[in-house]
PDB file of C-alpha atoms and ligand atoms in Angstrom:
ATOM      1  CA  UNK A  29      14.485 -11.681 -26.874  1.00 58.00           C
ATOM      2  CA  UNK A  30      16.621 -10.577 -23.932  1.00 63.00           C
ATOM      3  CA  UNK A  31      19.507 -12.623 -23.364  1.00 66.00           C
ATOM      4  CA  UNK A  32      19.357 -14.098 -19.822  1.00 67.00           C
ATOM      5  CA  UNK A  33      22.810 -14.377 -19.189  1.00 75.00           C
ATOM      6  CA  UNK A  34      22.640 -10.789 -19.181  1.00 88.00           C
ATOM      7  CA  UNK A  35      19.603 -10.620 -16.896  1.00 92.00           C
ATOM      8  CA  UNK A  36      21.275  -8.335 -13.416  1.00 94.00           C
ATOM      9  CA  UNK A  37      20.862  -9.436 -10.168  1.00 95.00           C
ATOM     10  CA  UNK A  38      21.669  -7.504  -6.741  1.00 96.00           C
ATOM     11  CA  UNK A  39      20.002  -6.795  -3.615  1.00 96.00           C
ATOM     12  CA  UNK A  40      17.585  -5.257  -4.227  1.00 96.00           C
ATOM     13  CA  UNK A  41      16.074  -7.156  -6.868  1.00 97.00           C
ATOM     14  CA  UNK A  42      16.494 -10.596  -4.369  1.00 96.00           C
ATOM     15  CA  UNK A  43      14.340  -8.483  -1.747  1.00 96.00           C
ATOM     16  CA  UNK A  44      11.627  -7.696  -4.354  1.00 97.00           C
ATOM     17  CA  UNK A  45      11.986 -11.382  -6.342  1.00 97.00           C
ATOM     18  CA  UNK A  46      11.502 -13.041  -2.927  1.00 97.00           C
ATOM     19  CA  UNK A  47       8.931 -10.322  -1.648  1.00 98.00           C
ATOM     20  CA  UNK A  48       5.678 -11.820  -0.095  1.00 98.00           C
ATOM     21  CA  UNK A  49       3.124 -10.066   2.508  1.00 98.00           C
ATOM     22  CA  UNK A  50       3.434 -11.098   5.980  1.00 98.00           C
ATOM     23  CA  UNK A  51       0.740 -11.240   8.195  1.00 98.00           C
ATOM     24  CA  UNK A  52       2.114 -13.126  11.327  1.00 98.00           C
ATOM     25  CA  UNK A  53       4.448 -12.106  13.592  1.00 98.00           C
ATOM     26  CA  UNK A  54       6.798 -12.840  16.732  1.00 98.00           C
ATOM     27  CA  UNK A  55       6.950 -10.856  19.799  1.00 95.00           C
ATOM     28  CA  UNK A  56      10.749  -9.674  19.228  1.00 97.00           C
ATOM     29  CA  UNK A  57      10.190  -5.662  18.897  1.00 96.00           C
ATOM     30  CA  UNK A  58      10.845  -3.588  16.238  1.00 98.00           C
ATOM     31  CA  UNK A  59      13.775  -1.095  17.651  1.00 98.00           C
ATOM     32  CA  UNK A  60      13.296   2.784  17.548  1.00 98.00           C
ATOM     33  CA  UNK A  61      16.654   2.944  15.846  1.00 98.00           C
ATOM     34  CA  UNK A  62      15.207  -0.068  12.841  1.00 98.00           C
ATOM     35  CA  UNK A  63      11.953   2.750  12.443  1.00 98.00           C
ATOM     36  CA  UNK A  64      14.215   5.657  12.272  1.00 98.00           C
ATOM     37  CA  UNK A  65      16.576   3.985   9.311  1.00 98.00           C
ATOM     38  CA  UNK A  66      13.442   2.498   7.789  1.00 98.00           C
ATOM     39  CA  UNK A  67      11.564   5.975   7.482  1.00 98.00           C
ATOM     40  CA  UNK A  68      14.546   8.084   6.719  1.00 98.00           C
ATOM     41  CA  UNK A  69      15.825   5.860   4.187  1.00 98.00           C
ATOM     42  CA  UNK A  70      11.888   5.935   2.391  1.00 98.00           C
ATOM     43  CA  UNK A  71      12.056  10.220   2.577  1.00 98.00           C
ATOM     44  CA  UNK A  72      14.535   9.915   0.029  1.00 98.00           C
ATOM     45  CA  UNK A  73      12.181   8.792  -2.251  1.00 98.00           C
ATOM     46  CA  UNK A  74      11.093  11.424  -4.793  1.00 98.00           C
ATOM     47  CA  UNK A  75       8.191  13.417  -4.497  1.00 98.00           C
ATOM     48  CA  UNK A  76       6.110  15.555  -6.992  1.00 96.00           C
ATOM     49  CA  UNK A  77       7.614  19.044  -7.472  1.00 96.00           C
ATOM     50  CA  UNK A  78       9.198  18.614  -4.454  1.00 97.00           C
ATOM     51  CA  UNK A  79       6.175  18.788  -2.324  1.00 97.00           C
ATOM     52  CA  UNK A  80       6.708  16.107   0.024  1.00 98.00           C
ATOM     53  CA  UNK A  81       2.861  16.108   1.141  1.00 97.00           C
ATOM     54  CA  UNK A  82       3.338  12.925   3.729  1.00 98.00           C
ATOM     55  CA  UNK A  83       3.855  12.404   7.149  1.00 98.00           C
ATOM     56  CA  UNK A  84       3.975   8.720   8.798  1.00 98.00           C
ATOM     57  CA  UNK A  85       2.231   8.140  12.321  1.00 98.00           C
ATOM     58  CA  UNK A  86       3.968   5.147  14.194  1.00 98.00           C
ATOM     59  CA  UNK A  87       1.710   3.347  16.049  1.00 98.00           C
ATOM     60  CA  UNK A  88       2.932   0.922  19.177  1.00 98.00           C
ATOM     61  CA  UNK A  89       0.203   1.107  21.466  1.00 98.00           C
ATOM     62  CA  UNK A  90      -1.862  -2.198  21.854  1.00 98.00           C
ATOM     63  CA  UNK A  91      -5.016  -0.071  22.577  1.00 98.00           C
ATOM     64  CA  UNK A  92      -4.584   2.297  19.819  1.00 98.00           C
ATOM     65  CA  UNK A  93      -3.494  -0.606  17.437  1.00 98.00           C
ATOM     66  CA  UNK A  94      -6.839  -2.588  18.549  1.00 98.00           C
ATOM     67  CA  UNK A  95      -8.950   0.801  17.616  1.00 98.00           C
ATOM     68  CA  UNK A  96      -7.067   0.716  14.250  1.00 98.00           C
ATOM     69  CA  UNK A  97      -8.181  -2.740  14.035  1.00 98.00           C
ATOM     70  CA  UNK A  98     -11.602  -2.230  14.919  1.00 98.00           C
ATOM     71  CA  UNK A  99     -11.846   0.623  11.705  1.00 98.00           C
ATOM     72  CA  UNK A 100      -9.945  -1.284   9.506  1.00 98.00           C
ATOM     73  CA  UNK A 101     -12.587  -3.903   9.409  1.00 97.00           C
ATOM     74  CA  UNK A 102     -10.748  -6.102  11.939  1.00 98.00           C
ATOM     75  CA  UNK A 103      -7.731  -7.232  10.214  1.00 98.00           C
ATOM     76  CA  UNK A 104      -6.120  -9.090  13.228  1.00 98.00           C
ATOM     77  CA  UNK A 105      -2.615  -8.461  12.178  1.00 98.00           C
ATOM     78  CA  UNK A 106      -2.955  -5.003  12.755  1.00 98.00           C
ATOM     79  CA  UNK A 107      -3.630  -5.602  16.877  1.00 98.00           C
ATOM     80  CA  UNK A 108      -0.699  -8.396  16.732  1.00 98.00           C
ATOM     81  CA  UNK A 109       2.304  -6.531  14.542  1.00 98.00           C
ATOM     82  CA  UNK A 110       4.478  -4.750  16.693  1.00 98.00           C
ATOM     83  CA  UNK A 111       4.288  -1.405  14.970  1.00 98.00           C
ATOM     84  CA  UNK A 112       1.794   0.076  12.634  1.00 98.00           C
ATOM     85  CA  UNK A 113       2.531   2.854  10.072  1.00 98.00           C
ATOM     86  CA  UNK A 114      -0.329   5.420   9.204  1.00 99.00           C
ATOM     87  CA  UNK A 115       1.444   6.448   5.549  1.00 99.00           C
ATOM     88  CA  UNK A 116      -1.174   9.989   5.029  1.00 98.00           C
ATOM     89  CA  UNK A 117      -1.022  12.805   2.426  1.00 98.00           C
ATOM     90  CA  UNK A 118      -0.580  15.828   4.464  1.00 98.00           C
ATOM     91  CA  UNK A 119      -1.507  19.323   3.039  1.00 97.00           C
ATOM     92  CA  UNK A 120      -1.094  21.475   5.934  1.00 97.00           C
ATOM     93  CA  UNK A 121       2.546  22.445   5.071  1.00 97.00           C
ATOM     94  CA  UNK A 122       1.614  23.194   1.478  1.00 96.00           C
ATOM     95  CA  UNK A 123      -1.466  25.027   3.141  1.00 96.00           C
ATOM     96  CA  UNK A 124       1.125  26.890   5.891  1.00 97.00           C
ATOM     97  CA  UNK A 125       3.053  28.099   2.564  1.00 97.00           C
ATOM     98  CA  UNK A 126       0.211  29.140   0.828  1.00 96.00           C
ATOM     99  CA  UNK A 127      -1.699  31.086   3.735  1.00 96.00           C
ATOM    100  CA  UNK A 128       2.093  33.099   4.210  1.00 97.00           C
ATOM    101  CA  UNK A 129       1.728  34.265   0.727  1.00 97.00           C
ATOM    102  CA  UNK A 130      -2.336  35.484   1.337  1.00 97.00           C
ATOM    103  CA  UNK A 131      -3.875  32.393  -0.359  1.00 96.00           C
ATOM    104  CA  UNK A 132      -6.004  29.309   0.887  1.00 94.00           C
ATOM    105  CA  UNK A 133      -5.734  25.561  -0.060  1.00 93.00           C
ATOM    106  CA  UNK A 134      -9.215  25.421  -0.119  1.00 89.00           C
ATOM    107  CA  UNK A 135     -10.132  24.539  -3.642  1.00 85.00           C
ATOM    108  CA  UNK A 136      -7.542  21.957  -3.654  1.00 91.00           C
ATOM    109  CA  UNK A 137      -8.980  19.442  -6.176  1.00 94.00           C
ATOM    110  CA  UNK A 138      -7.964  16.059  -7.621  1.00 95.00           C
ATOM    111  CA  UNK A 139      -4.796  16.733  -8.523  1.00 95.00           C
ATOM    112  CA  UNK A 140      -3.752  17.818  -5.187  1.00 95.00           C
ATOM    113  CA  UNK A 141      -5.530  14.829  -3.437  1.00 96.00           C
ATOM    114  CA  UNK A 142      -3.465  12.170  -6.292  1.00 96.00           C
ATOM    115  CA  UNK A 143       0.039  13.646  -6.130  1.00 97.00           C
ATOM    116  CA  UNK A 144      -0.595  13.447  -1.897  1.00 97.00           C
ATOM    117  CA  UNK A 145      -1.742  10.292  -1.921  1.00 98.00           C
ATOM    118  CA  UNK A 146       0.628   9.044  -4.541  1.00 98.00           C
ATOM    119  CA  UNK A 147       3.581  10.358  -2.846  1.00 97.00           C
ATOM    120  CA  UNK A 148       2.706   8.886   0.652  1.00 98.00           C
ATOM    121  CA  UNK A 149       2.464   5.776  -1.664  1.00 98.00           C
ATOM    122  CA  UNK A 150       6.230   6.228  -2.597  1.00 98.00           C
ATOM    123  CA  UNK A 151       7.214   6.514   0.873  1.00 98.00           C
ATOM    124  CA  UNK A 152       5.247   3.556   1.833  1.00 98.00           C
ATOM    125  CA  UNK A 153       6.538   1.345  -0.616  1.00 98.00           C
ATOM    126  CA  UNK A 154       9.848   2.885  -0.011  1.00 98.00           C
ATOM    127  CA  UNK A 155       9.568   1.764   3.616  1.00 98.00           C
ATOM    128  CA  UNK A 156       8.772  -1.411   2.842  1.00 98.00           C
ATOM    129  CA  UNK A 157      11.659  -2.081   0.870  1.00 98.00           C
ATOM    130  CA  UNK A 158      13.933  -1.335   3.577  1.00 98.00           C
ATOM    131  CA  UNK A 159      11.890  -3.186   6.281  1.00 98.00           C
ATOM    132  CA  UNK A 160      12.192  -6.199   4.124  1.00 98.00           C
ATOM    133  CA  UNK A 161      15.488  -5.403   3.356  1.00 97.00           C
ATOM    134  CA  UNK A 162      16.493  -5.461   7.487  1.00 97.00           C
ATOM    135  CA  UNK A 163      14.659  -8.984   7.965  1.00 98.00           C
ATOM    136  CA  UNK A 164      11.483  -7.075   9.007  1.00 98.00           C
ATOM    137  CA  UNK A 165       7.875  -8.253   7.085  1.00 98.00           C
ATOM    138  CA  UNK A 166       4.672  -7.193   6.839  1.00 98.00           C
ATOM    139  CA  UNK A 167       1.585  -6.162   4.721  1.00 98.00           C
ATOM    140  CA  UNK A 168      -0.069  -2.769   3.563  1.00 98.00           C
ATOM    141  CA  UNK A 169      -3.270  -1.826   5.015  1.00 98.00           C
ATOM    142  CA  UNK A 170      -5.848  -0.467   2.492  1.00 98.00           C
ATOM    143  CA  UNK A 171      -8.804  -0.878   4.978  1.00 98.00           C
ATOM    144  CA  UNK A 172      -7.691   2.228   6.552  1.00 98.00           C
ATOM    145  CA  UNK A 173      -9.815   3.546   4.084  1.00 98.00           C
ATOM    146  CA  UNK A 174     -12.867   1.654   5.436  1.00 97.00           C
ATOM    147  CA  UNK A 175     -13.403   4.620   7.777  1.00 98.00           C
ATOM    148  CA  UNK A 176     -11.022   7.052   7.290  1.00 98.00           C
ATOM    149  CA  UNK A 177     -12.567   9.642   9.778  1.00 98.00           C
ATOM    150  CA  UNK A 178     -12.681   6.865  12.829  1.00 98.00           C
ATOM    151  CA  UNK A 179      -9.174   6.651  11.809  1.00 98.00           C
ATOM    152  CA  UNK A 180      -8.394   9.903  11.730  1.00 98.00           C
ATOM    153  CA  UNK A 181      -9.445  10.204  15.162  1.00 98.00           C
ATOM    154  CA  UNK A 182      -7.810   7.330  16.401  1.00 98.00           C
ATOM    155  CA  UNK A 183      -4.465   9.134  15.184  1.00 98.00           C
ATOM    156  CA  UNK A 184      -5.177  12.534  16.085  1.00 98.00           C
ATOM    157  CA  UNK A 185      -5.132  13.827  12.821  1.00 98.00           C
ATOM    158  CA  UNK A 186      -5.641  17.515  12.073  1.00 98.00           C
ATOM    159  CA  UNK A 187      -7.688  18.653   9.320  1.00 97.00           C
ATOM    160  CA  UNK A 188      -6.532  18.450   5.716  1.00 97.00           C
ATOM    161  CA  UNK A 189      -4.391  14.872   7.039  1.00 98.00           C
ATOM    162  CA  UNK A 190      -5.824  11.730   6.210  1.00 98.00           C
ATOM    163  CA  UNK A 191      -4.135   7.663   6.371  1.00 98.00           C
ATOM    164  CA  UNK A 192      -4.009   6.850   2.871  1.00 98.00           C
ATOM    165  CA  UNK A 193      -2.839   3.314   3.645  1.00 98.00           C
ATOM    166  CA  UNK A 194      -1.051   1.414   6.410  1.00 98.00           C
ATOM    167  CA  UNK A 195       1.391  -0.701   7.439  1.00 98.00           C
ATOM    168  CA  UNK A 196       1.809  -3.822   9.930  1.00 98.00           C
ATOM    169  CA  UNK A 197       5.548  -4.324  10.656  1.00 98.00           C
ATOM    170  CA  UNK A 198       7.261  -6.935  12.754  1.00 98.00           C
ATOM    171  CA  UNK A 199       9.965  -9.628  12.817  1.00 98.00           C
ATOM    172  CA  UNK A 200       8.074 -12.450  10.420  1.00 98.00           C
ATOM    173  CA  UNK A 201       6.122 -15.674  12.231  1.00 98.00           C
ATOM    174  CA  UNK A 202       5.204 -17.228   9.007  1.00 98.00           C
ATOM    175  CA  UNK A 203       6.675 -17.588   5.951  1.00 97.00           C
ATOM    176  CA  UNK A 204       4.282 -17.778   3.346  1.00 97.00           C
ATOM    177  CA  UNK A 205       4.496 -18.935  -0.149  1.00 98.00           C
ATOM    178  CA  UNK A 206       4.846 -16.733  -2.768  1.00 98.00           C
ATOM    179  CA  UNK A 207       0.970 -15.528  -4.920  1.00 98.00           C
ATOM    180  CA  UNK A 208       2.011 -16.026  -8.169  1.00 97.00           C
ATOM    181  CA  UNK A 209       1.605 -12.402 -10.313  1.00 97.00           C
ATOM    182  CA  UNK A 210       0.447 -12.072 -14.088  1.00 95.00           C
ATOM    183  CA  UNK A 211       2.433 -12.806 -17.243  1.00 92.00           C
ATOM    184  CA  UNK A 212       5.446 -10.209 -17.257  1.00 90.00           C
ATOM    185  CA  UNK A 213       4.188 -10.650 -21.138  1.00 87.00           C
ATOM    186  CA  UNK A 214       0.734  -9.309 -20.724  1.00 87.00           C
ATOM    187  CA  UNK A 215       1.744  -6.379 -18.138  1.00 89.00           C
ATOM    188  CA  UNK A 216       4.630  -5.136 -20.814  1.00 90.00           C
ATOM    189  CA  UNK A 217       3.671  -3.521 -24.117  1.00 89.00           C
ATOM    190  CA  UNK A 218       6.448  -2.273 -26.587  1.00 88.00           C
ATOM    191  CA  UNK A 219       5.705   1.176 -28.002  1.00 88.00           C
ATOM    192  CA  UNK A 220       2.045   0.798 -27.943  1.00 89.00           C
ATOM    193  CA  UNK A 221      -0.458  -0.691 -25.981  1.00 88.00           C
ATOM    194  CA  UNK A 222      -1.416  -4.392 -27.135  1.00 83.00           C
ATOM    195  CA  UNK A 223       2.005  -4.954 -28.341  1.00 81.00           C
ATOM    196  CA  UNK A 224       3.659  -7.417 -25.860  1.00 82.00           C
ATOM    197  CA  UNK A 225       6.025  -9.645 -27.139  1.00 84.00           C
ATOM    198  CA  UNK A 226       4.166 -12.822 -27.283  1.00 80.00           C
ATOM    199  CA  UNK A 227       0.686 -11.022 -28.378  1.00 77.00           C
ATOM    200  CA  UNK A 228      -1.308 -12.301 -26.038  1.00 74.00           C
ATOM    201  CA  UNK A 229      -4.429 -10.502 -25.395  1.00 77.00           C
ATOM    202  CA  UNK A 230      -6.205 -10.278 -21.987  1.00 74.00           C
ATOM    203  CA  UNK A 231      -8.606 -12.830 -21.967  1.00 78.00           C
ATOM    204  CA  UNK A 232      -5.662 -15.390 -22.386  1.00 82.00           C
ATOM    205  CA  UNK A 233      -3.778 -13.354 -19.833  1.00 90.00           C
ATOM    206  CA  UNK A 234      -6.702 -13.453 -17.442  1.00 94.00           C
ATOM    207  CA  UNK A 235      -7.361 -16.848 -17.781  1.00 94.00           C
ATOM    208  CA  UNK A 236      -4.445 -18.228 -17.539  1.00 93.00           C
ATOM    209  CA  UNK A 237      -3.997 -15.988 -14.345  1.00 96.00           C
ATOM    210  CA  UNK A 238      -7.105 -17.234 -12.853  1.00 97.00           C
ATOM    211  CA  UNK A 239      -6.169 -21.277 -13.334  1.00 97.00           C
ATOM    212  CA  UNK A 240      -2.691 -20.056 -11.644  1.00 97.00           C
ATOM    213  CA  UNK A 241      -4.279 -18.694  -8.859  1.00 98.00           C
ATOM    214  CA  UNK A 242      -6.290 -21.978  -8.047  1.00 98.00           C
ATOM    215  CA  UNK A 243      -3.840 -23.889  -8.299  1.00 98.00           C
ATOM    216  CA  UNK A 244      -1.428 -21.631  -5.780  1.00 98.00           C
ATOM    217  CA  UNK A 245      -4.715 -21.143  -2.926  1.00 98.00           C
ATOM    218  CA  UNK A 246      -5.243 -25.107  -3.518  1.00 98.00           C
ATOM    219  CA  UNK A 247      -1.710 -25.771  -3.001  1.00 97.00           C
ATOM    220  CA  UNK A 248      -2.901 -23.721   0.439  1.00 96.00           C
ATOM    221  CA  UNK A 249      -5.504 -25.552   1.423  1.00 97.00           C
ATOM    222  CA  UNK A 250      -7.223 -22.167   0.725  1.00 97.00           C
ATOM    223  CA  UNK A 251     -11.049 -23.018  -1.240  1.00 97.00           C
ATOM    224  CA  UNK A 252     -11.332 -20.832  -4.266  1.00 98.00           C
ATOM    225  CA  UNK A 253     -13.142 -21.310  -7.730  1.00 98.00           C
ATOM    226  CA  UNK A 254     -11.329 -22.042 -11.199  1.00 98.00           C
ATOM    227  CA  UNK A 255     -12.023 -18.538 -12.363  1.00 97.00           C
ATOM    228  CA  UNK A 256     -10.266 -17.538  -8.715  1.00 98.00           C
ATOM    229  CA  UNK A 257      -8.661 -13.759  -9.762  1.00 98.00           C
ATOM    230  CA  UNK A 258     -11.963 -13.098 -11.716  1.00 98.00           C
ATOM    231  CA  UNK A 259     -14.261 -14.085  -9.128  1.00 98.00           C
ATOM    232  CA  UNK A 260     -12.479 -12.171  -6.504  1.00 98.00           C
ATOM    233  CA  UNK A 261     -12.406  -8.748  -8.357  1.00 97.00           C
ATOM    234  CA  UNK A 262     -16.302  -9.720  -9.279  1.00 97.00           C
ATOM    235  CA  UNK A 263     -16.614 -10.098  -5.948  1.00 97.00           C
ATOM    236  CA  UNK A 264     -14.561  -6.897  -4.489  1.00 95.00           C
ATOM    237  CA  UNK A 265     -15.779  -4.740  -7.638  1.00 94.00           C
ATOM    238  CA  UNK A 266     -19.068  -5.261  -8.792  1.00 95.00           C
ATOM    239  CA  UNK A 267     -21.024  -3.581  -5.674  1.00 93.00           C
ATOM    240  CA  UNK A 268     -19.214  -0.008  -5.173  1.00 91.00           C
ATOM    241  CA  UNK A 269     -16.799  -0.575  -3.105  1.00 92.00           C
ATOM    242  CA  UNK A 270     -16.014   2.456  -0.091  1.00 94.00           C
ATOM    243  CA  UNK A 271     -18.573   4.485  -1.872  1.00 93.00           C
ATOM    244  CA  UNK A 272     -18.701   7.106   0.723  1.00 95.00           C
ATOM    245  CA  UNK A 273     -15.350   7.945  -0.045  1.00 97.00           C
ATOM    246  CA  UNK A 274     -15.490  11.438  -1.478  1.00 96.00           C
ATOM    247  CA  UNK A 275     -17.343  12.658   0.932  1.00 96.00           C
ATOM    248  CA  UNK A 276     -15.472  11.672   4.053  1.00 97.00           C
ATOM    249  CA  UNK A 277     -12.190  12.815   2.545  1.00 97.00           C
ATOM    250  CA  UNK A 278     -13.827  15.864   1.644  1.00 96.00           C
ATOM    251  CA  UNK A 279     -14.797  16.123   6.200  1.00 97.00           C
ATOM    252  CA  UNK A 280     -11.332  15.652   6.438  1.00 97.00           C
ATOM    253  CA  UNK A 281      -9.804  18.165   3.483  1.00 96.00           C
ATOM    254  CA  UNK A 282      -9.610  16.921   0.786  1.00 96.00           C
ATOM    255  CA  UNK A 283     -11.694  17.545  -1.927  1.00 94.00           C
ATOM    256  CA  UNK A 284     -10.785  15.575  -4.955  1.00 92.00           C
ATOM    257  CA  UNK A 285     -12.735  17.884  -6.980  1.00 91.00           C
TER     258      UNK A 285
HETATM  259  C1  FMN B 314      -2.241  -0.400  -1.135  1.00 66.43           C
HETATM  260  C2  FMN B 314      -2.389  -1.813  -0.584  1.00 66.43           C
HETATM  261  C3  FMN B 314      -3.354  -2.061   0.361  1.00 66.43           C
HETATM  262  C4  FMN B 314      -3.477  -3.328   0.921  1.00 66.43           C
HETATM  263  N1  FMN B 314      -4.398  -3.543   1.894  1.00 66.43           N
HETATM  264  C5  FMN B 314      -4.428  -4.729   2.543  1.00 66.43           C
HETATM  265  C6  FMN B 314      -5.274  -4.896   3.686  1.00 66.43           C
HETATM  266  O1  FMN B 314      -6.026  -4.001   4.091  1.00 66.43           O
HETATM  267  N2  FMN B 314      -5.220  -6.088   4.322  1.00 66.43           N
HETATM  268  C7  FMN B 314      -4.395  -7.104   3.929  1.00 66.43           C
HETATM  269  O2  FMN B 314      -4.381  -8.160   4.596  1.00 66.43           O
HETATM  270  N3  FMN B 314      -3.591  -6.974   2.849  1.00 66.43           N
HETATM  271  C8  FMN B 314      -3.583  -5.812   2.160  1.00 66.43           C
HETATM  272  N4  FMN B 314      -2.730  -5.630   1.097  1.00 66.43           N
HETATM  273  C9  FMN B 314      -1.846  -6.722   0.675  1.00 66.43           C
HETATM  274  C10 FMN B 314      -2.345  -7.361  -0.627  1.00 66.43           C
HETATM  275  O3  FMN B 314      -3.488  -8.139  -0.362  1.00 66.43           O
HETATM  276  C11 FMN B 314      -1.219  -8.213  -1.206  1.00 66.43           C
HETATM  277  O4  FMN B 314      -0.132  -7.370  -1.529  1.00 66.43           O
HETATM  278  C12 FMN B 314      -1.672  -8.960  -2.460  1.00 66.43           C
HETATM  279  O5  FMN B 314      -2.691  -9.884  -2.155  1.00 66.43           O
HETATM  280  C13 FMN B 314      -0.528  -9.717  -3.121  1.00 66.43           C
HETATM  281  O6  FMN B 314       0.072 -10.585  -2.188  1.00 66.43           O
HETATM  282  P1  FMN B 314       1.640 -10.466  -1.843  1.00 66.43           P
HETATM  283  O7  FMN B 314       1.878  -9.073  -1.309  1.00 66.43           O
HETATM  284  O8  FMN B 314       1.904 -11.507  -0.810  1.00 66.43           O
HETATM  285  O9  FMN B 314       2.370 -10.701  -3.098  1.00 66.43           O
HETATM  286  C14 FMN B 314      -2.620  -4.379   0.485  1.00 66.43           C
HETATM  287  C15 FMN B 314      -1.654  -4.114  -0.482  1.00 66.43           C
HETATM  288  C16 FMN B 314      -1.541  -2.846  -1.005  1.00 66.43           C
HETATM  289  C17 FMN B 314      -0.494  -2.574  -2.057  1.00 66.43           C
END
């Protein structure tokens, strides 16, 4: 067993302990100078083979922040955080390099689209970290996804550019309490999967998971079920969930192939 008295503690693992979305915010803005650090900071996180296949939009505009809204299935933070971040895999340098050397990017494929999209996800995350490092909260927005060619639009994207996720941003009007996260014992394996250090198996994970859940929505006033994790992924997962995907990625460059 690891000896606590050894466990570290700095910074940076005080921001992430004490990490928690933020969906409310005050009107103090979010200075140009707070962005720049924030997003210059997150570039220096690494990127596959050097490819760096992101760019960020920063979004202030209350109507263009309402339109995001709107196709992100009307998450109200978006129209009340101060800034919004469009975090999108961008393949038109990659595609500038290739057409210089006489070749297209038009069979990218799956690959392509995951090392984008996971690299944007770096920077995002990235970002985050320093926001919440500065003071500044917020949440990730995966419903940019809900309509990812509206939202394309909306940000003037050019072809082979699409939002992967976003980002609400803002000096925090709330402080909510932390949602509790699995077992660290059923998330770690040793050597091989199924080999945690306790030996618990996923049904005991899961269910003890879904009675910590309750309790933590409860504590909320938030209604939920005893089997609350389950019955929300049930819920989120059973019917196919942005099943047009593929194909509107594919309008906007992508193929995933
Ligand atoms: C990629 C990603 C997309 C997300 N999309 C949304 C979203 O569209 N709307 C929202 O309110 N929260 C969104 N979230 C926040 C999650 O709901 C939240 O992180 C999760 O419930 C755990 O809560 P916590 O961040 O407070 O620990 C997203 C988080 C991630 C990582």
């Amino acid at each position: 067993m690891p000896d606590s008295q050894n466990t570290p503690s700095n910074d940076v693992i005080e921001t992430l302990l004490n990490r928690v979305s933020v969906r409310k915010y005050t009107d103090q803005p979010v200075s140009e100078e707070m962005l720049d650090t924030i997003l210059k900071t997150a570039f220096r996180a690494p990127t596959s083979s050097n490819i760096q296949t992101y760019s960020v939009v920063v979004v202030r505009d209350q109507e263009r922040r309402d339109a995001l809204m709107a196709a992100c299935g009307n998450q109200r933070h978006i129209g009340t955080a101060p800034v919004f971040l469009a975090f999108c895999a961008d393949l038109t340098r990659i595609e500038d390099a290739l057409v210089r050397n006489g070749h297209n990017i038009d069979s990218n494929n799956l690959e392509t689209g995951l090392v984008s999209a996971l690299d944007a996800g770096l920077v995002g995350m990235s970002a985050y970290l320093v926001a919440d490092s500065l003071g500044l909260k917020g949440v990730m927005i995966g419903g940019a996804r809900n309509k990812p060619v509206e939202v394309a639009r909306i940000l003037g994207l050019p072809p082979r550019v699409f939002c992967v996720f976003g980002m609400c941003l803002g000096w925090p009007g709330e402080a909510p309490a932390q949602k509790p996260r699995m077992d660290y014992d059923g998330l770690v394996h040793f050597e091989q999967y199924g080999k945690s250090r306790s030996g618990a198996d996923a049904t005991a994970i899961v269910d003890s998971y879904d009675g910590a859940l309750a309790k933590h929505y409860r504590s909320q006033g938030r209604e939920t079920t005893d089997a609350s994790w389950s019955d929300d992924m049930d819920k989120k997962f059973s019917p196919p969930l942005r099943d047009d995907l593929r194909e509107r990625l594919k309008e906007l460059g992508f193929d995933f192939r």
